């Protein structure tokens, strides 16, 4: 059986290092808000070319805390509208609702599955204060256009990067290769760009051994509030400045992430190489392949194809020992949790949810396994 995602195999190479780290952390006797977290926050901020990184409990909390932070700073208020893609994973929408903001759903582009910038403007009202962009399946949304719309309308941009660790807009924008002049220009761009929420759920491109999350931002004031909010709204022990929560990335998870972060680019490149093979070698007119411009803007958290009779294709693949998953079977507006939205119509979102199927893709999938998936799909 080719499993959809073999987490055990993904973490196997780290086993000895994990065990040593466990021992170190155990013997340090310091398990929350310590040196491992500080090290990770510094490394992950640098990796993302962001000024600040705040480690938190999970990806959902990362989103919620960003909104709470902006509320504390007076940049958002309860009842404000937040533009969000209609076909995101439900966490994005739940995070907006959690802080009494109002999600306004916008259709995606069928080709990229990401929010369609052409449809944002018409959804903007005097109450609209932010756009929550989701880089779905690991591919960056059209940030240049979205940032422009946001600037023109004075909107905050928040990025749900839970599926896109290591995706960069400009191919030259990866850490090591930036010439100095470029660096200056990029840092100006970055200054105004969005605050990002990450998840380190085990199955994400950078995953820990439990729940974990982080926020990166260049906004100094926001960062200051967030460091406090995640720890009961307290910077100095027993002095509480904000109505905070308990959402901290613990020392052990931070330690594991410190061991895995150096391999993230490598892992993403392996995913891209598999995606390239799928894109060039799968030849079947019953199957719609995902769009990718072959830049570093995609880290293939998922490789998502579309087909009209999805259940038949999934059954065929199962019979051929290939495990697939549907991301996601029901769009947020059709979920029982949101009866007030159930009659809304988002045809592109609904088409996507009816037709998508995710093929196995991960850094530990072998060439033979990829070949087998391609062969079986071409015979369908
Ligand atoms: C995984 C995910 C989240 C939530 O992350 P958790 O760590 O599971 O809370 C949010 N948004 C998207 C798009 C995700 O894929």
mmCIF file of C-alpha atoms and ligand atoms in Angstrom:
data_model
loop_
_atom_site.group_PDB
_atom_site.id
_atom_site.type_symbol
_atom_site.label_atom_id
_atom_site.label_comp_id
_atom_site.label_asym_id
_atom_site.label_seq_id
_atom_site.Cartn_x
_atom_site.Cartn_y
_atom_site.Cartn_z
ATOM 1 C CA UNK A 1 0.000 0.000 0.000
ATOM 2 C CA UNK A 2 1.311 3.457 -0.884
ATOM 3 C CA UNK A 3 0.144 5.450 2.081
ATOM 4 C CA UNK A 4 -1.060 8.987 1.556
ATOM 5 C CA UNK A 5 1.344 10.376 4.119
ATOM 6 C CA UNK A 6 3.754 8.210 6.113
ATOM 7 C CA UNK A 7 4.448 10.329 9.195
ATOM 8 C CA UNK A 8 6.453 7.601 10.885
ATOM 9 C CA UNK A 9 8.824 7.473 7.920
ATOM 10 C CA UNK A 10 9.031 11.279 7.809
ATOM 11 C CA UNK A 11 10.187 11.423 11.430
ATOM 12 C CA UNK A 12 12.349 8.286 11.415
ATOM 13 C CA UNK A 13 15.599 10.037 10.377
ATOM 14 C CA UNK A 14 15.306 12.273 13.441
ATOM 15 C CA UNK A 15 14.778 9.493 15.972
ATOM 16 C CA UNK A 16 18.210 9.586 17.615
ATOM 17 C CA UNK A 17 18.361 13.375 17.616
ATOM 18 C CA UNK A 18 14.828 13.583 19.053
ATOM 19 C CA UNK A 19 15.771 11.202 21.852
ATOM 20 C CA UNK A 20 18.866 13.211 22.723
ATOM 21 C CA UNK A 21 16.855 16.432 22.731
ATOM 22 C CA UNK A 22 14.209 14.834 24.913
ATOM 23 C CA UNK A 23 16.912 13.941 27.398
ATOM 24 C CA UNK A 24 18.373 17.442 27.311
ATOM 25 C CA UNK A 25 15.009 19.145 27.821
ATOM 26 C CA UNK A 26 14.045 16.635 30.502
ATOM 27 C CA UNK A 27 17.267 17.214 32.398
ATOM 28 C CA UNK A 28 17.061 20.987 32.014
ATOM 29 C CA UNK A 29 13.895 20.855 34.092
ATOM 30 C CA UNK A 30 12.444 23.837 32.177
ATOM 31 C CA UNK A 31 9.515 22.931 29.924
ATOM 32 C CA UNK A 32 7.641 26.093 28.947
ATOM 33 C CA UNK A 33 8.926 29.433 27.530
ATOM 34 C CA UNK A 34 12.616 28.589 27.607
ATOM 35 C CA UNK A 35 15.734 28.438 25.491
ATOM 36 C CA UNK A 36 14.473 25.971 22.864
ATOM 37 C CA UNK A 37 11.507 28.217 22.079
ATOM 38 C CA UNK A 38 13.723 31.306 21.916
ATOM 39 C CA UNK A 39 16.074 29.522 19.530
ATOM 40 C CA UNK A 40 13.198 28.388 17.344
ATOM 41 C CA UNK A 41 11.547 31.807 17.271
ATOM 42 C CA UNK A 42 14.779 33.398 16.153
ATOM 43 C CA UNK A 43 15.450 30.761 13.493
ATOM 44 C CA UNK A 44 11.904 30.734 12.137
ATOM 45 C CA UNK A 45 11.729 34.533 11.979
ATOM 46 C CA UNK A 46 14.997 34.549 10.035
ATOM 47 C CA UNK A 47 13.836 31.757 7.750
ATOM 48 C CA UNK A 48 10.759 33.797 6.870
ATOM 49 C CA UNK A 49 12.662 37.085 6.666
ATOM 50 C CA UNK A 50 10.383 38.429 9.360
ATOM 51 C CA UNK A 51 11.421 40.577 12.282
ATOM 52 C CA UNK A 52 9.474 38.642 14.903
ATOM 53 C CA UNK A 53 8.232 35.132 15.507
ATOM 54 C CA UNK A 54 5.889 34.187 18.321
ATOM 55 C CA UNK A 55 5.514 30.474 19.066
ATOM 56 C CA UNK A 56 1.970 29.470 20.016
ATOM 57 C CA UNK A 57 -0.063 26.354 20.772
ATOM 58 C CA UNK A 58 -1.363 25.558 17.273
ATOM 59 C CA UNK A 59 -2.269 27.063 13.898
ATOM 60 C CA UNK A 60 -5.802 27.966 14.926
ATOM 61 C CA UNK A 61 -4.542 29.904 17.939
ATOM 62 C CA UNK A 62 -1.998 31.655 15.720
ATOM 63 C CA UNK A 63 -4.882 33.033 13.633
ATOM 64 C CA UNK A 64 -7.061 33.884 16.629
ATOM 65 C CA UNK A 65 -4.197 35.635 18.414
ATOM 66 C CA UNK A 66 -3.368 37.775 15.385
ATOM 67 C CA UNK A 67 -6.980 38.997 15.336
ATOM 68 C CA UNK A 68 -6.984 39.505 19.117
ATOM 69 C CA UNK A 69 -3.735 41.437 18.824
ATOM 70 C CA UNK A 70 -5.148 43.782 16.200
ATOM 71 C CA UNK A 71 -8.260 44.238 18.357
ATOM 72 C CA UNK A 72 -6.057 45.187 21.344
ATOM 73 C CA UNK A 73 -4.222 47.688 19.125
ATOM 74 C CA UNK A 74 -7.546 49.219 18.033
ATOM 75 C CA UNK A 75 -7.014 48.219 14.412
ATOM 76 C CA UNK A 76 -9.974 45.827 14.437
ATOM 77 C CA UNK A 77 -13.252 45.888 16.338
ATOM 78 C CA UNK A 78 -15.926 43.306 16.999
ATOM 79 C CA UNK A 79 -18.323 43.206 14.051
ATOM 80 C CA UNK A 80 -15.721 44.183 11.456
ATOM 81 C CA UNK A 81 -15.803 42.194 8.238
ATOM 82 C CA UNK A 82 -12.924 40.000 7.147
ATOM 83 C CA UNK A 83 -12.631 38.804 3.538
ATOM 84 C CA UNK A 84 -11.718 35.106 3.367
ATOM 85 C CA UNK A 85 -11.735 32.487 0.583
ATOM 86 C CA UNK A 86 -14.910 30.372 0.531
ATOM 87 C CA UNK A 87 -12.914 27.183 -0.059
ATOM 88 C CA UNK A 88 -10.486 27.270 2.821
ATOM 89 C CA UNK A 89 -10.003 24.726 5.569
ATOM 90 C CA UNK A 90 -12.596 25.553 8.193
ATOM 91 C CA UNK A 91 -10.033 26.729 10.792
ATOM 92 C CA UNK A 92 -9.552 30.029 8.926
ATOM 93 C CA UNK A 93 -13.245 30.841 9.214
ATOM 94 C CA UNK A 94 -13.606 29.591 12.789
ATOM 95 C CA UNK A 95 -10.733 31.854 13.841
ATOM 96 C CA UNK A 96 -12.554 34.893 12.459
ATOM 97 C CA UNK A 97 -15.762 33.895 14.265
ATOM 98 C CA UNK A 98 -13.909 33.151 17.505
ATOM 99 C CA UNK A 99 -13.158 36.853 18.011
ATOM 100 C CA UNK A 100 -16.595 38.106 16.880
ATOM 101 C CA UNK A 101 -15.433 39.316 13.492
ATOM 102 C CA UNK A 102 -17.596 38.620 10.435
ATOM 103 C CA UNK A 103 -16.276 36.328 7.664
ATOM 104 C CA UNK A 104 -17.162 37.434 4.126
ATOM 105 C CA UNK A 105 -16.639 34.550 1.722
ATOM 106 C CA UNK A 106 -15.073 35.078 -1.701
ATOM 107 C CA UNK A 107 -14.830 32.524 -4.509
ATOM 108 C CA UNK A 108 -11.437 31.086 -5.540
ATOM 109 C CA UNK A 109 -9.952 30.640 -8.986
ATOM 110 C CA UNK A 110 -10.598 27.140 -10.291
ATOM 111 C CA UNK A 111 -7.032 26.867 -11.622
ATOM 112 C CA UNK A 112 -5.153 27.700 -8.422
ATOM 113 C CA UNK A 113 -7.795 27.014 -5.758
ATOM 114 C CA UNK A 114 -6.751 30.329 -4.183
ATOM 115 C CA UNK A 115 -8.879 33.441 -3.637
ATOM 116 C CA UNK A 116 -9.744 35.303 -6.859
ATOM 117 C CA UNK A 117 -8.437 38.888 -6.492
ATOM 118 C CA UNK A 118 -10.936 40.069 -9.155
ATOM 119 C CA UNK A 119 -13.802 39.255 -6.807
ATOM 120 C CA UNK A 120 -12.511 40.978 -3.681
ATOM 121 C CA UNK A 121 -13.357 44.600 -4.458
ATOM 122 C CA UNK A 122 -17.102 43.965 -4.879
ATOM 123 C CA UNK A 123 -17.244 42.395 -1.398
ATOM 124 C CA UNK A 124 -15.667 45.388 0.334
ATOM 125 C CA UNK A 125 -18.061 47.470 2.470
ATOM 126 C CA UNK A 126 -17.398 50.265 4.988
ATOM 127 C CA UNK A 127 -17.189 47.503 7.629
ATOM 128 C CA UNK A 128 -14.454 45.558 5.826
ATOM 129 C CA UNK A 129 -11.195 45.876 7.744
ATOM 130 C CA UNK A 130 -9.053 42.882 6.784
ATOM 131 C CA UNK A 131 -8.342 40.150 4.263
ATOM 132 C CA UNK A 132 -7.429 36.704 5.545
ATOM 133 C CA UNK A 133 -5.517 35.151 2.659
ATOM 134 C CA UNK A 134 -5.075 31.373 2.652
ATOM 135 C CA UNK A 135 -2.210 29.818 0.693
ATOM 136 C CA UNK A 136 -4.173 26.662 0.037
ATOM 137 C CA UNK A 137 -2.408 23.349 -0.617
ATOM 138 C CA UNK A 138 0.947 25.169 -0.307
ATOM 139 C CA UNK A 139 0.664 27.616 -3.210
ATOM 140 C CA UNK A 140 0.900 31.323 -2.478
ATOM 141 C CA UNK A 141 -2.142 33.380 -3.368
ATOM 142 C CA UNK A 142 -1.655 36.391 -5.686
ATOM 143 C CA UNK A 143 -0.162 38.574 -2.977
ATOM 144 C CA UNK A 144 0.933 41.482 -5.125
ATOM 145 C CA UNK A 145 -2.611 42.076 -6.350
ATOM 146 C CA UNK A 146 -4.160 41.378 -2.971
ATOM 147 C CA UNK A 147 -1.766 43.733 -1.174
ATOM 148 C CA UNK A 148 -2.587 46.432 -3.711
ATOM 149 C CA UNK A 149 -6.329 46.073 -3.115
ATOM 150 C CA UNK A 150 -5.675 46.088 0.631
ATOM 151 C CA UNK A 151 -3.566 49.254 0.429
ATOM 152 C CA UNK A 152 -6.163 51.058 -1.666
ATOM 153 C CA UNK A 153 -8.905 50.163 0.801
ATOM 154 C CA UNK A 154 -6.889 50.464 3.986
ATOM 155 C CA UNK A 155 -7.302 46.809 4.920
ATOM 156 C CA UNK A 156 -5.067 44.634 7.059
ATOM 157 C CA UNK A 157 -3.663 41.546 5.344
ATOM 158 C CA UNK A 158 -3.290 38.404 7.395
ATOM 159 C CA UNK A 159 -1.922 35.225 5.839
ATOM 160 C CA UNK A 160 -2.972 31.715 6.799
ATOM 161 C CA UNK A 161 0.328 30.004 5.983
ATOM 162 C CA UNK A 162 -0.543 26.733 7.725
ATOM 163 C CA UNK A 163 0.015 24.827 4.461
ATOM 164 C CA UNK A 164 2.784 26.928 2.906
ATOM 165 C CA UNK A 165 5.926 26.862 5.077
ATOM 166 C CA UNK A 166 8.822 27.766 2.809
ATOM 167 C CA UNK A 167 6.836 29.099 -0.166
ATOM 168 C CA UNK A 168 8.378 32.343 -1.413
ATOM 169 C CA UNK A 169 6.970 34.800 -3.923
ATOM 170 C CA UNK A 170 10.222 35.752 -5.568
ATOM 171 C CA UNK A 171 12.558 32.888 -6.444
ATOM 172 C CA UNK A 172 15.430 35.116 -5.308
ATOM 173 C CA UNK A 173 13.687 35.668 -2.040
ATOM 174 C CA UNK A 174 15.138 32.594 -0.403
ATOM 175 C CA UNK A 175 17.485 33.315 2.410
ATOM 176 C CA UNK A 176 20.916 32.558 1.026
ATOM 177 C CA UNK A 177 20.767 34.018 -2.460
ATOM 178 C CA UNK A 178 19.783 37.619 -2.000
ATOM 179 C CA UNK A 179 22.149 40.220 -3.408
ATOM 180 C CA UNK A 180 22.442 43.276 -1.181
ATOM 181 C CA UNK A 181 20.592 45.813 -3.319
ATOM 182 C CA UNK A 182 17.735 43.377 -3.705
ATOM 183 C CA UNK A 183 17.711 42.848 0.020
ATOM 184 C CA UNK A 184 16.873 46.489 0.662
ATOM 185 C CA UNK A 185 13.996 46.525 -1.792
ATOM 186 C CA UNK A 186 12.623 43.283 -0.439
ATOM 187 C CA UNK A 187 12.822 44.452 3.132
ATOM 188 C CA UNK A 188 10.728 47.483 2.188
ATOM 189 C CA UNK A 189 8.159 45.234 0.587
ATOM 190 C CA UNK A 190 8.189 42.902 3.557
ATOM 191 C CA UNK A 191 7.649 45.786 5.955
ATOM 192 C CA UNK A 192 4.177 46.384 4.600
ATOM 193 C CA UNK A 193 3.298 42.774 3.955
ATOM 194 C CA UNK A 194 1.037 40.588 6.001
ATOM 195 C CA UNK A 195 1.390 38.896 9.296
ATOM 196 C CA UNK A 196 1.453 35.128 8.921
ATOM 197 C CA UNK A 197 -0.020 32.243 10.899
ATOM 198 C CA UNK A 198 1.677 28.832 10.791
ATOM 199 C CA UNK A 199 0.690 25.406 12.050
ATOM 200 C CA UNK A 200 3.141 22.653 12.993
ATOM 201 C CA UNK A 201 0.484 19.956 13.140
ATOM 202 C CA UNK A 202 2.366 16.694 12.422
ATOM 203 C CA UNK A 203 1.184 16.405 8.804
ATOM 204 C CA UNK A 204 2.179 19.929 7.738
ATOM 205 C CA UNK A 205 5.351 20.519 5.688
ATOM 206 C CA UNK A 206 7.074 21.442 8.941
ATOM 207 C CA UNK A 207 5.435 19.348 11.629
ATOM 208 C CA UNK A 208 6.195 18.611 15.271
ATOM 209 C CA UNK A 209 5.141 15.611 17.377
ATOM 210 C CA UNK A 210 1.916 17.111 18.623
ATOM 211 C CA UNK A 211 0.271 20.493 18.319
ATOM 212 C CA UNK A 212 2.272 23.608 17.598
ATOM 213 C CA UNK A 213 2.005 26.920 15.802
ATOM 214 C CA UNK A 214 3.680 30.270 15.239
ATOM 215 C CA UNK A 215 3.070 33.798 14.057
ATOM 216 C CA UNK A 216 5.595 35.802 12.066
ATOM 217 C CA UNK A 217 5.298 39.548 11.644
ATOM 218 C CA UNK A 218 7.285 42.707 10.984
ATOM 219 C CA UNK A 219 4.910 44.769 13.104
ATOM 220 C CA UNK A 220 6.708 45.595 16.335
ATOM 221 C CA UNK A 221 3.637 46.694 18.271
ATOM 222 C CA UNK A 222 1.679 43.650 17.222
ATOM 223 C CA UNK A 223 4.565 41.360 18.184
ATOM 224 C CA UNK A 224 4.759 42.928 21.629
ATOM 225 C CA UNK A 225 1.045 42.348 22.230
ATOM 226 C CA UNK A 226 1.249 38.780 20.893
ATOM 227 C CA UNK A 227 4.156 37.756 23.151
ATOM 228 C CA UNK A 228 1.941 38.841 26.020
ATOM 229 C CA UNK A 229 -1.446 37.541 24.769
ATOM 230 C CA UNK A 230 -0.196 33.973 24.333
ATOM 231 C CA UNK A 231 0.861 33.954 27.983
ATOM 232 C CA UNK A 232 -2.285 35.146 29.810
ATOM 233 C CA UNK A 233 -1.718 38.726 28.660
ATOM 234 C CA UNK A 234 1.265 38.921 30.927
ATOM 235 C CA UNK A 235 4.823 39.871 30.125
ATOM 236 C CA UNK A 236 5.949 40.217 33.696
ATOM 237 C CA UNK A 237 4.835 37.280 35.781
ATOM 238 C CA UNK A 238 1.569 37.950 37.667
ATOM 239 C CA UNK A 239 1.091 41.372 36.040
ATOM 240 C CA UNK A 240 -1.634 41.102 33.397
ATOM 241 C CA UNK A 241 -1.874 43.830 30.814
ATOM 242 C CA UNK A 242 -4.341 42.156 28.437
ATOM 243 C CA UNK A 243 -7.122 39.576 28.589
ATOM 244 C CA UNK A 244 -4.845 36.884 27.228
ATOM 245 C CA UNK A 245 -4.996 33.135 26.732
ATOM 246 C CA UNK A 246 -2.714 30.187 27.358
ATOM 247 C CA UNK A 247 -1.241 29.237 23.990
ATOM 248 C CA UNK A 248 2.482 28.558 24.074
ATOM 249 C CA UNK A 249 4.704 26.402 21.900
ATOM 250 C CA UNK A 250 6.310 24.150 24.506
ATOM 251 C CA UNK A 251 10.039 23.491 24.861
ATOM 252 C CA UNK A 252 9.894 19.917 23.637
ATOM 253 C CA UNK A 253 7.984 20.744 20.449
ATOM 254 C CA UNK A 254 10.253 23.747 19.838
ATOM 255 C CA UNK A 255 13.272 21.469 20.305
ATOM 256 C CA UNK A 256 11.933 18.983 17.737
ATOM 257 C CA UNK A 257 11.209 21.822 15.324
ATOM 258 C CA UNK A 258 14.743 23.169 15.784
ATOM 259 C CA UNK A 259 15.992 19.811 14.520
ATOM 260 C CA UNK A 260 13.605 19.718 11.548
ATOM 261 C CA UNK A 261 13.682 23.322 10.312
ATOM 262 C CA UNK A 262 17.128 23.031 8.636
ATOM 263 C CA UNK A 263 15.685 20.328 6.336
ATOM 264 C CA UNK A 264 12.516 22.185 5.351
ATOM 265 C CA UNK A 265 13.842 23.565 2.038
ATOM 266 C CA UNK A 266 15.201 20.166 1.151
ATOM 267 C CA UNK A 267 11.889 18.495 1.954
ATOM 268 C CA UNK A 268 9.982 21.096 -0.060
ATOM 269 C CA UNK A 269 12.298 20.554 -3.021
ATOM 270 C CA UNK A 270 11.551 16.842 -2.882
ATOM 271 C CA UNK A 271 7.825 17.644 -2.923
ATOM 272 C CA UNK A 272 8.360 19.972 -5.918
ATOM 273 C CA UNK A 273 10.302 17.285 -7.778
ATOM 274 C CA UNK A 274 7.435 14.822 -7.308
ATOM 275 C CA UNK A 275 4.949 17.494 -8.404
ATOM 276 C CA UNK A 276 7.004 18.077 -11.556
ATOM 277 C CA UNK A 277 6.854 14.387 -12.384
ATOM 278 C CA UNK A 278 3.112 14.196 -11.750
ATOM 279 C CA UNK A 279 2.537 17.296 -13.881
ATOM 280 C CA UNK A 280 4.569 16.099 -16.831
ATOM 281 C CA UNK A 281 3.877 12.356 -16.715
ATOM 282 C CA UNK A 282 0.206 12.042 -15.743
ATOM 283 C CA UNK A 283 -1.600 12.001 -19.069
ATOM 284 C CA UNK A 284 -5.281 11.246 -18.763
ATOM 285 C CA UNK A 285 -8.023 13.521 -20.038
ATOM 286 C CA UNK A 286 -10.316 12.445 -17.197
ATOM 287 C CA UNK A 287 -7.916 14.108 -14.776
ATOM 288 C CA UNK A 288 -7.409 17.843 -14.282
ATOM 289 C CA UNK A 289 -3.937 18.632 -12.943
ATOM 290 C CA UNK A 290 -3.221 21.598 -10.653
ATOM 291 C CA UNK A 291 -1.670 24.803 -12.006
ATOM 292 C CA UNK A 292 1.884 25.686 -11.023
ATOM 293 C CA UNK A 293 4.134 28.318 -12.617
ATOM 294 C CA UNK A 294 7.260 26.368 -11.524
ATOM 295 C CA UNK A 295 8.516 29.110 -9.206
ATOM 296 C CA UNK A 296 9.213 28.720 -5.497
ATOM 297 C CA UNK A 297 5.712 29.974 -4.723
ATOM 298 C CA UNK A 298 4.453 26.420 -4.189
ATOM 299 C CA UNK A 299 5.580 23.861 -1.620
ATOM 300 C CA UNK A 300 3.007 21.175 -2.501
ATOM 301 C CA UNK A 301 1.665 20.510 0.946
ATOM 302 C CA UNK A 302 -0.917 18.681 -1.153
ATOM 303 C CA UNK A 303 -1.053 17.618 -4.799
ATOM 304 C CA UNK A 304 -4.707 18.045 -5.655
ATOM 305 C CA UNK A 305 -6.243 16.809 -8.884
ATOM 306 C CA UNK A 306 -9.840 17.124 -10.054
ATOM 307 C CA UNK A 307 -12.046 14.602 -11.776
ATOM 308 C CA UNK A 308 -15.763 14.425 -12.459
ATOM 309 C CA UNK A 309 -16.415 11.061 -10.911
ATOM 310 C CA UNK A 310 -14.144 11.334 -7.921
ATOM 311 C CA UNK A 311 -15.548 8.406 -5.962
ATOM 312 C CA UNK A 312 -14.879 6.057 -8.875
ATOM 313 C CA UNK A 313 -11.300 7.260 -9.229
ATOM 314 C CA UNK A 314 -10.646 7.019 -5.502
ATOM 315 C CA UNK A 315 -12.067 3.491 -5.434
ATOM 316 C CA UNK A 316 -9.901 2.522 -8.429
ATOM 317 C CA UNK A 317 -6.793 3.879 -6.701
ATOM 318 C CA UNK A 318 -7.644 2.101 -3.450
ATOM 319 C CA UNK A 319 -7.990 -1.170 -5.341
ATOM 320 C CA UNK A 320 -4.526 -0.514 -6.733
ATOM 321 C CA UNK A 321 -3.138 0.061 -3.244
ATOM 322 C CA UNK A 322 -2.825 3.823 -3.541
ATOM 323 C CA UNK A 323 -4.241 5.781 -0.644
ATOM 324 C CA UNK A 324 -5.784 9.189 -1.398
ATOM 325 C CA UNK A 325 -7.583 11.801 0.707
ATOM 326 C CA UNK A 326 -10.189 14.455 -0.093
ATOM 327 C CA UNK A 327 -9.294 18.024 0.925
ATOM 328 C CA UNK A 328 -12.064 18.805 1.587
ATOM 329 C CA UNK A 329 -15.362 16.984 1.013
ATOM 330 C CA UNK A 330 -17.728 19.715 2.287
ATOM 331 C CA UNK A 331 -17.221 23.467 1.794
ATOM 332 C CA UNK A 332 -17.457 25.588 4.949
ATOM 333 C CA UNK A 333 -20.738 27.239 3.876
ATOM 334 C CA UNK A 334 -22.392 23.811 3.553
ATOM 335 C CA UNK A 335 -21.298 22.584 6.983
ATOM 336 C CA UNK A 336 -23.923 21.852 9.651
ATOM 337 C CA UNK A 337 -22.054 24.205 11.957
ATOM 338 C CA UNK A 338 -23.194 27.140 9.782
ATOM 339 C CA UNK A 339 -26.926 26.620 9.083
ATOM 340 C CA UNK A 340 -27.269 30.322 8.246
ATOM 341 C CA UNK A 341 -24.930 29.855 5.260
ATOM 342 C CA UNK A 342 -26.250 26.554 3.935
ATOM 343 C CA UNK A 343 -28.394 28.191 1.244
ATOM 344 C CA UNK A 344 -25.624 30.431 -0.074
ATOM 345 C CA UNK A 345 -24.230 29.567 -3.472
ATOM 346 C CA UNK A 346 -20.513 29.468 -4.311
ATOM 347 C CA UNK A 347 -20.450 27.379 -7.506
ATOM 348 C CA UNK A 348 -16.673 27.291 -7.966
ATOM 349 C CA UNK A 349 -16.075 26.387 -4.351
ATOM 350 C CA UNK A 350 -18.729 23.675 -4.589
ATOM 351 C CA UNK A 351 -17.297 22.302 -7.834
ATOM 352 C CA UNK A 352 -13.860 22.107 -6.221
ATOM 353 C CA UNK A 353 -15.190 20.299 -3.164
ATOM 354 C CA UNK A 354 -17.077 17.845 -5.387
ATOM 355 C CA UNK A 355 -14.144 17.014 -7.639
ATOM 356 C CA UNK A 356 -10.858 17.235 -5.714
ATOM 357 C CA UNK A 357 -8.692 14.303 -4.752
ATOM 358 C CA UNK A 358 -5.249 14.532 -3.141
ATOM 359 C CA UNK A 359 -2.530 12.171 -4.385
ATOM 360 C CA UNK A 360 0.290 10.919 -2.156
ATOM 361 C CA UNK A 361 3.097 13.489 -1.983
ATOM 362 C CA UNK A 362 5.784 13.811 0.674
ATOM 363 C CA UNK A 363 9.555 13.939 1.057
ATOM 364 C CA UNK A 364 9.652 10.206 1.788
ATOM 365 C CA UNK A 365 7.702 9.010 -1.257
ATOM 366 C CA UNK A 366 10.132 7.023 -3.459
ATOM 367 C CA UNK A 367 10.690 7.402 -7.214
ATOM 368 C CA UNK A 368 9.232 3.909 -7.675
ATOM 369 C CA UNK A 369 6.118 4.836 -5.757
ATOM 370 C CA UNK A 370 5.689 8.014 -7.816
ATOM 371 C CA UNK A 371 6.133 5.997 -11.016
ATOM 372 C CA UNK A 372 3.543 3.504 -9.837
ATOM 373 C CA UNK A 373 0.979 6.233 -9.043
ATOM 374 C CA UNK A 374 1.543 7.761 -12.493
ATOM 375 C CA UNK A 375 1.259 4.410 -14.256
ATOM 376 C CA UNK A 376 -1.953 3.491 -12.480
ATOM 377 C CA UNK A 377 -3.489 6.909 -13.151
ATOM 378 C CA UNK A 378 -2.598 6.749 -16.834
ATOM 379 C CA UNK A 379 -4.330 3.396 -17.091
ATOM 380 C CA UNK A 380 -7.568 4.725 -15.577
HETATM 381 C C1 LIG B 1 -3.905 23.050 9.579
HETATM 382 C C2 LIG B 1 -4.546 24.336 9.222
HETATM 383 C C3 LIG B 1 -4.953 25.251 10.200
HETATM 384 C C4 LIG B 1 -4.992 24.947 11.667
HETATM 385 O O1 LIG B 1 -3.832 24.493 12.223
HETATM 386 P P1 LIG B 1 -3.896 23.642 13.586
HETATM 387 O O2 LIG B 1 -2.483 23.609 14.040
HETATM 388 O O3 LIG B 1 -4.450 22.300 13.244
HETATM 389 O O4 LIG B 1 -4.766 24.382 14.536
HETATM 390 C C5 LIG B 1 -5.430 26.478 9.780
HETATM 391 N N1 LIG B 1 -5.545 26.778 8.479
HETATM 392 C C6 LIG B 1 -5.207 25.916 7.509
HETATM 393 C C7 LIG B 1 -5.348 26.322 6.089
HETATM 394 C C8 LIG B 1 -4.710 24.662 7.841
HETATM 395 O O5 LIG B 1 -4.385 23.799 6.880
#
